[in-house]
mmCIF file of C-alpha atoms in Angstrom:
data_model
loop_
_atom_site.group_PDB
_atom_site.id
_atom_site.type_symbol
_atom_site.label_atom_id
_atom_site.label_comp_id
_atom_site.label_asym_id
_atom_site.label_seq_id
_atom_site.Cartn_x
_atom_site.Cartn_y
_atom_site.Cartn_z
ATOM 1 C CA MET A 1 13.752 22.918 10.283
ATOM 2 C CA SER A 2 10.222 23.994 10.200
ATOM 3 C CA LYS A 3 7.540 21.514 11.991
ATOM 4 C CA GLY A 4 5.212 19.323 10.103
ATOM 5 C CA THR A 5 1.468 19.547 9.659
ATOM 6 C CA THR A 6 -0.200 17.416 12.447
ATOM 7 C CA ILE A 7 -3.299 15.168 11.568
ATOM 8 C CA LYS A 8 -5.302 17.104 13.595
ATOM 9 C CA GLU A 9 -3.981 20.420 11.786
ATOM 10 C CA ALA A 10 -5.031 18.573 8.391
ATOM 11 C CA LEU A 11 -8.246 16.960 9.445
ATOM 12 C CA ALA A 12 -8.983 20.546 11.151
ATOM 13 C CA GLN A 13 -8.327 22.442 7.443
ATOM 14 C CA TRP A 14 -10.385 19.208 5.643
ATOM 15 C CA GLU A 15 -13.294 19.619 7.467
ATOM 16 C CA GLN A 16 -12.945 23.489 7.037
ATOM 17 C CA LYS A 17 -12.480 22.314 3.073
ATOM 18 C CA ALA A 18 -15.276 19.967 2.703
ATOM 19 C CA GLY A 19 -18.220 21.234 5.320
ATOM 20 C CA GLU A 20 -18.652 17.612 7.056
ATOM 21 C CA LYS A 21 -17.172 16.414 10.039
ATOM 22 C CA ALA A 22 -13.774 14.204 9.384
ATOM 23 C CA ALA A 23 -15.549 11.654 11.710
ATOM 24 C CA GLU A 24 -18.275 10.701 10.351
ATOM 25 C CA ALA A 25 -16.767 11.224 6.644
ATOM 26 C CA GLU A 26 -16.065 7.849 4.607
ATOM 27 C CA GLU A 27 -13.213 9.141 2.291
ATOM 28 C CA ILE A 28 -10.080 11.474 3.675
ATOM 29 C CA LYS A 29 -7.943 12.859 1.425
ATOM 30 C CA LEU A 30 -4.859 14.633 3.045
ATOM 31 C CA LEU A 31 -2.117 14.650 0.279
ATOM 32 C CA CYS A 32 0.530 17.263 -0.106
ATOM 33 C CA GLN A 33 0.211 19.123 2.973
ATOM 34 C CA ILE A 34 2.510 21.946 2.921
ATOM 35 C CA PRO A 35 4.456 21.877 5.582
ATOM 36 C CA SER A 36 4.136 17.812 4.814
ATOM 37 C CA ILE A 37 2.707 15.656 7.630
ATOM 38 C CA GLU A 38 5.784 13.482 9.279
ATOM 39 C CA LYS A 39 3.500 11.143 11.828
ATOM 40 C CA MET A 40 0.792 9.875 11.853
ATOM 41 C CA ASP A 41 -0.693 10.419 15.031
ATOM 42 C CA ALA A 42 -3.517 9.357 17.237
ATOM 43 C CA SER A 43 -5.724 12.048 15.595
ATOM 44 C CA LEU A 44 -6.518 9.394 13.137
ATOM 45 C CA SER A 45 -8.365 6.985 15.698
ATOM 46 C CA THR A 46 -11.449 9.297 15.273
ATOM 47 C CA LEU A 47 -11.992 8.398 11.360
ATOM 48 C CA THR A 48 -14.448 5.398 12.126
ATOM 49 C CA ASN A 49 -16.193 5.389 9.337
ATOM 50 C CA CYS A 50 -13.198 5.891 6.829
ATOM 51 C CA LYS A 51 -12.902 3.785 4.145
ATOM 52 C CA LYS A 52 -10.674 5.144 1.611
ATOM 53 C CA LEU A 53 -7.788 7.270 3.338
ATOM 54 C CA SER A 54 -5.030 9.302 1.443
ATOM 55 C CA LEU A 55 -1.946 10.484 2.904
ATOM 56 C CA SER A 56 0.189 10.398 -0.397
ATOM 57 C CA THR A 57 3.129 12.936 -0.800
ATOM 58 C CA ASN A 58 3.947 13.627 2.632
ATOM 59 C CA ALA A 59 6.959 12.854 4.744
ATOM 60 C CA ILE A 60 5.463 9.929 6.825
ATOM 61 C CA GLU A 61 8.042 7.371 7.967
ATOM 62 C CA LYS A 62 6.265 5.224 9.672
ATOM 63 C CA ILE A 63 2.654 3.309 9.583
ATOM 64 C CA THR A 64 1.005 3.780 13.355
ATOM 65 C CA ASN A 65 -2.142 4.679 14.866
ATOM 66 C CA LEU A 66 -4.171 2.908 12.342
ATOM 67 C CA ASN A 67 -6.390 1.599 15.981
ATOM 68 C CA GLY A 68 -9.541 3.317 15.149
ATOM 69 C CA LEU A 69 -9.868 2.634 11.500
ATOM 70 C CA LYS A 70 -12.413 0.011 11.884
ATOM 71 C CA SER A 71 -13.871 0.544 8.191
ATOM 72 C CA LEU A 72 -10.516 1.089 6.324
ATOM 73 C CA LYS A 73 -10.400 -0.518 2.944
ATOM 74 C CA ILE A 74 -8.185 1.400 1.031
ATOM 75 C CA LEU A 75 -4.992 2.921 2.279
ATOM 76 C CA SER A 76 -3.055 5.469 0.064
ATOM 77 C CA LEU A 77 0.583 6.265 1.264
ATOM 78 C CA GLY A 78 2.725 6.329 -1.700
ATOM 79 C CA ARG A 79 5.819 9.310 -1.823
ATOM 80 C CA ASN A 80 6.410 9.123 1.536
ATOM 81 C CA ASN A 81 9.453 7.855 3.413
ATOM 82 C CA ILE A 82 8.178 4.214 4.898
ATOM 83 C CA LYS A 83 10.494 2.015 5.180
ATOM 84 C CA SER A 84 8.256 -1.117 6.875
ATOM 85 C CA PHE A 85 5.026 -2.670 6.921
ATOM 86 C CA SER A 86 4.609 -2.780 10.629
ATOM 87 C CA GLY A 87 1.776 -0.591 12.121
ATOM 88 C CA LEU A 88 -0.895 -2.328 9.505
ATOM 89 C CA GLU A 89 -2.006 -5.267 12.390
ATOM 90 C CA PRO A 90 -5.149 -2.873 13.273
ATOM 91 C CA VAL A 91 -5.683 -2.816 9.657
ATOM 92 C CA GLY A 92 -5.382 -6.397 8.792
ATOM 93 C CA ASP A 93 -9.242 -8.002 8.791
ATOM 94 C CA THR A 94 -10.555 -4.905 6.587
ATOM 95 C CA LEU A 95 -7.724 -3.487 4.017
ATOM 96 C CA GLU A 96 -8.184 -4.151 0.724
ATOM 97 C CA GLU A 97 -5.845 -2.168 -0.983
ATOM 98 C CA LEU A 98 -2.554 -0.794 -0.156
ATOM 99 C CA TRP A 99 -1.041 2.229 -2.605
ATOM 100 C CA ILE A 100 2.906 2.404 -1.275
ATOM 101 C CA SER A 101 4.223 3.431 -4.113
ATOM 102 C CA TYR A 102 7.682 5.850 -4.164
ATOM 103 C CA ASN A 103 8.687 4.760 -0.718
ATOM 104 C CA LEU A 104 11.823 3.365 0.911
ATOM 105 C CA ILE A 105 10.476 -0.768 1.426
ATOM 106 C CA GLU A 106 13.017 -3.357 1.379
ATOM 107 C CA LYS A 107 11.591 -5.789 3.364
ATOM 108 C CA MET A 108 8.070 -7.235 3.476
ATOM 109 C CA LYS A 109 7.781 -8.221 7.115
ATOM 110 C CA GLY A 110 4.663 -7.099 8.795
ATOM 111 C CA ILE A 111 2.457 -7.990 4.913
ATOM 112 C CA GLY A 112 0.973 -11.291 6.305
ATOM 113 C CA VAL A 113 -1.254 -9.632 8.449
ATOM 114 C CA LEU A 114 -3.502 -8.067 5.519
ATOM 115 C CA LYS A 115 -5.495 -11.469 4.990
ATOM 116 C CA LYS A 116 -7.850 -9.291 2.879
ATOM 117 C CA LEU A 117 -5.713 -7.341 1.125
ATOM 118 C CA GLN A 118 -6.382 -7.836 -2.736
ATOM 119 C CA VAL A 119 -4.303 -4.889 -4.383
ATOM 120 C CA LEU A 120 -0.607 -4.043 -3.226
ATOM 121 C CA PHE A 121 0.935 -0.583 -5.877
ATOM 122 C CA MET A 122 4.104 -0.989 -4.194
ATOM 123 C CA SER A 123 6.460 0.023 -7.296
ATOM 124 C CA ASN A 124 9.716 2.545 -7.024
ATOM 125 C CA ASN A 125 10.816 0.417 -3.617
ATOM 126 C CA LEU A 126 13.610 -1.049 -2.285
ATOM 127 C CA VAL A 127 12.615 -4.683 -2.899
ATOM 128 C CA LYS A 128 15.827 -6.823 -4.031
ATOM 129 C CA ASP A 129 15.294 -10.576 -2.768
ATOM 130 C CA TRP A 130 12.989 -13.161 -3.500
ATOM 131 C CA SER A 131 12.863 -14.236 -0.478
ATOM 132 C CA GLU A 132 10.883 -10.584 0.165
ATOM 133 C CA VAL A 133 8.658 -11.270 -2.761
ATOM 134 C CA GLN A 134 7.723 -14.929 -2.019
ATOM 135 C CA LYS A 135 6.046 -13.232 1.889
ATOM 136 C CA LEU A 136 3.470 -11.944 -0.588
ATOM 137 C CA SER A 137 1.872 -15.237 -1.054
ATOM 138 C CA GLU A 138 0.813 -14.973 2.866
ATOM 139 C CA LEU A 139 -2.271 -12.873 1.258
ATOM 140 C CA PRO A 140 -4.705 -15.164 0.389
ATOM 141 C CA CYS A 141 -6.567 -12.388 -1.543
ATOM 142 C CA LEU A 142 -3.707 -10.605 -3.536
ATOM 143 C CA VAL A 143 -4.871 -10.754 -7.277
ATOM 144 C CA ASP A 144 -3.397 -7.183 -8.506
ATOM 145 C CA LEU A 145 0.372 -6.459 -7.341
ATOM 146 C CA ASN A 146 2.290 -3.640 -9.220
ATOM 147 C CA MET A 147 6.283 -3.792 -8.354
ATOM 148 C CA VAL A 148 7.821 -1.717 -11.309
ATOM 149 C CA ASN A 149 11.219 -0.095 -10.470
ATOM 150 C CA ASN A 150 11.722 -2.302 -7.440
ATOM 151 C CA PRO A 151 15.778 -3.522 -7.711
ATOM 152 C CA ILE A 152 13.894 -7.247 -8.098
ATOM 153 C CA GLU A 153 11.792 -6.412 -10.932
ATOM 154 C CA ASP A 154 14.605 -4.423 -13.003
ATOM 155 C CA LYS A 155 16.409 -7.187 -12.890
ATOM 156 C CA HIS A 156 14.236 -9.962 -13.795
ATOM 157 C CA SER A 157 12.535 -7.823 -16.188
ATOM 158 C CA ALA A 158 16.003 -6.889 -18.167
ATOM 159 C CA ASP A 159 16.566 -10.926 -18.782
ATOM 160 C CA ASN A 160 12.857 -11.646 -19.262
ATOM 161 C CA THR A 161 12.425 -13.678 -16.344
ATOM 162 C CA TRP A 162 10.156 -11.210 -13.858
ATOM 163 C CA ARG A 163 6.914 -11.922 -15.367
ATOM 164 C CA ASP A 164 6.969 -15.803 -15.273
ATOM 165 C CA GLU A 165 9.173 -16.307 -11.942
ATOM 166 C CA LEU A 166 6.463 -14.208 -10.246
ATOM 167 C CA GLU A 167 3.170 -16.253 -11.965
ATOM 168 C CA LYS A 168 4.933 -19.063 -10.540
ATOM 169 C CA ARG A 169 5.135 -17.602 -6.838
ATOM 170 C CA LEU A 170 2.074 -16.064 -6.956
ATOM 171 C CA VAL A 171 -0.334 -18.566 -8.421
ATOM 172 C CA LYS A 172 -3.531 -16.625 -7.175
ATOM 173 C CA LEU A 173 -2.223 -13.150 -9.248
ATOM 174 C CA LYS A 174 -4.538 -12.134 -12.158
ATOM 175 C CA LYS A 175 -2.400 -8.544 -12.520
ATOM 176 C CA LEU A 176 1.002 -7.741 -12.197
ATOM 177 C CA ASP A 177 2.305 -4.627 -12.674
ATOM 178 C CA GLY A 178 -0.551 -3.138 -14.989
ATOM 179 C CA VAL A 179 -0.909 -6.287 -17.234
ATOM 180 C CA PRO A 180 -3.340 -9.310 -17.197
ATOM 181 C CA ILE A 181 -2.324 -12.798 -16.473
ATOM 182 C CA VAL A 182 -3.213 -15.443 -18.583
ATOM 183 C CA ARG A 183 -2.557 -18.741 -17.447
ATOM 184 C CA GLN A 184 -2.274 -21.988 -19.569
ATOM 185 C CA ASP A 185 -5.169 -23.199 -17.550
ATOM 186 C CA ASP A 186 -7.414 -20.021 -17.981
ATOM 187 C CA GLU A 187 -7.445 -20.653 -21.645
ATOM 188 C CA ASP A 188 -8.322 -24.002 -21.467
ATOM 189 C CA GLU A 189 -11.666 -22.814 -19.562
ATOM 190 C CA GLY A 190 -12.719 -20.663 -22.381
#
């Protein structure tokens, strides 16, 4: 089995291509590395100015080493092998958008640290229980959620209860699975 690309190597390649220092950049894209990135290593801590970090379409299994990313607002980790939200604590006060679709997430433990999270795209994961979805109510700013093709969404969309159930549980939500939510009280105001 070949060794994966390290973050350090990917950043060096990015700097060469972009013609700027990664430590000064506001947006870094390290997607589709060949060979794939397997670990979020300590080199990430140098990205102190980074506001948007894209690590999609790799082979990352764990979220780690986000300590130095003090400016991070958008984290894209779609199409990896991530199984949990643990490791997000260092960006809990800054992260506004988390794109983590096409992973292996079944449990929502650890999501509650993201106090400024507004957008959560997590379609095509493995969430199957309402008790896990309920943990999203710990996110005071969440307004846009995509959970298409999770077992819970598949099951409840089939019997037409998904939207109603989620709207009851997450009352601040404004958009679900790409479709705006119109509540009765919104119609009364307009």
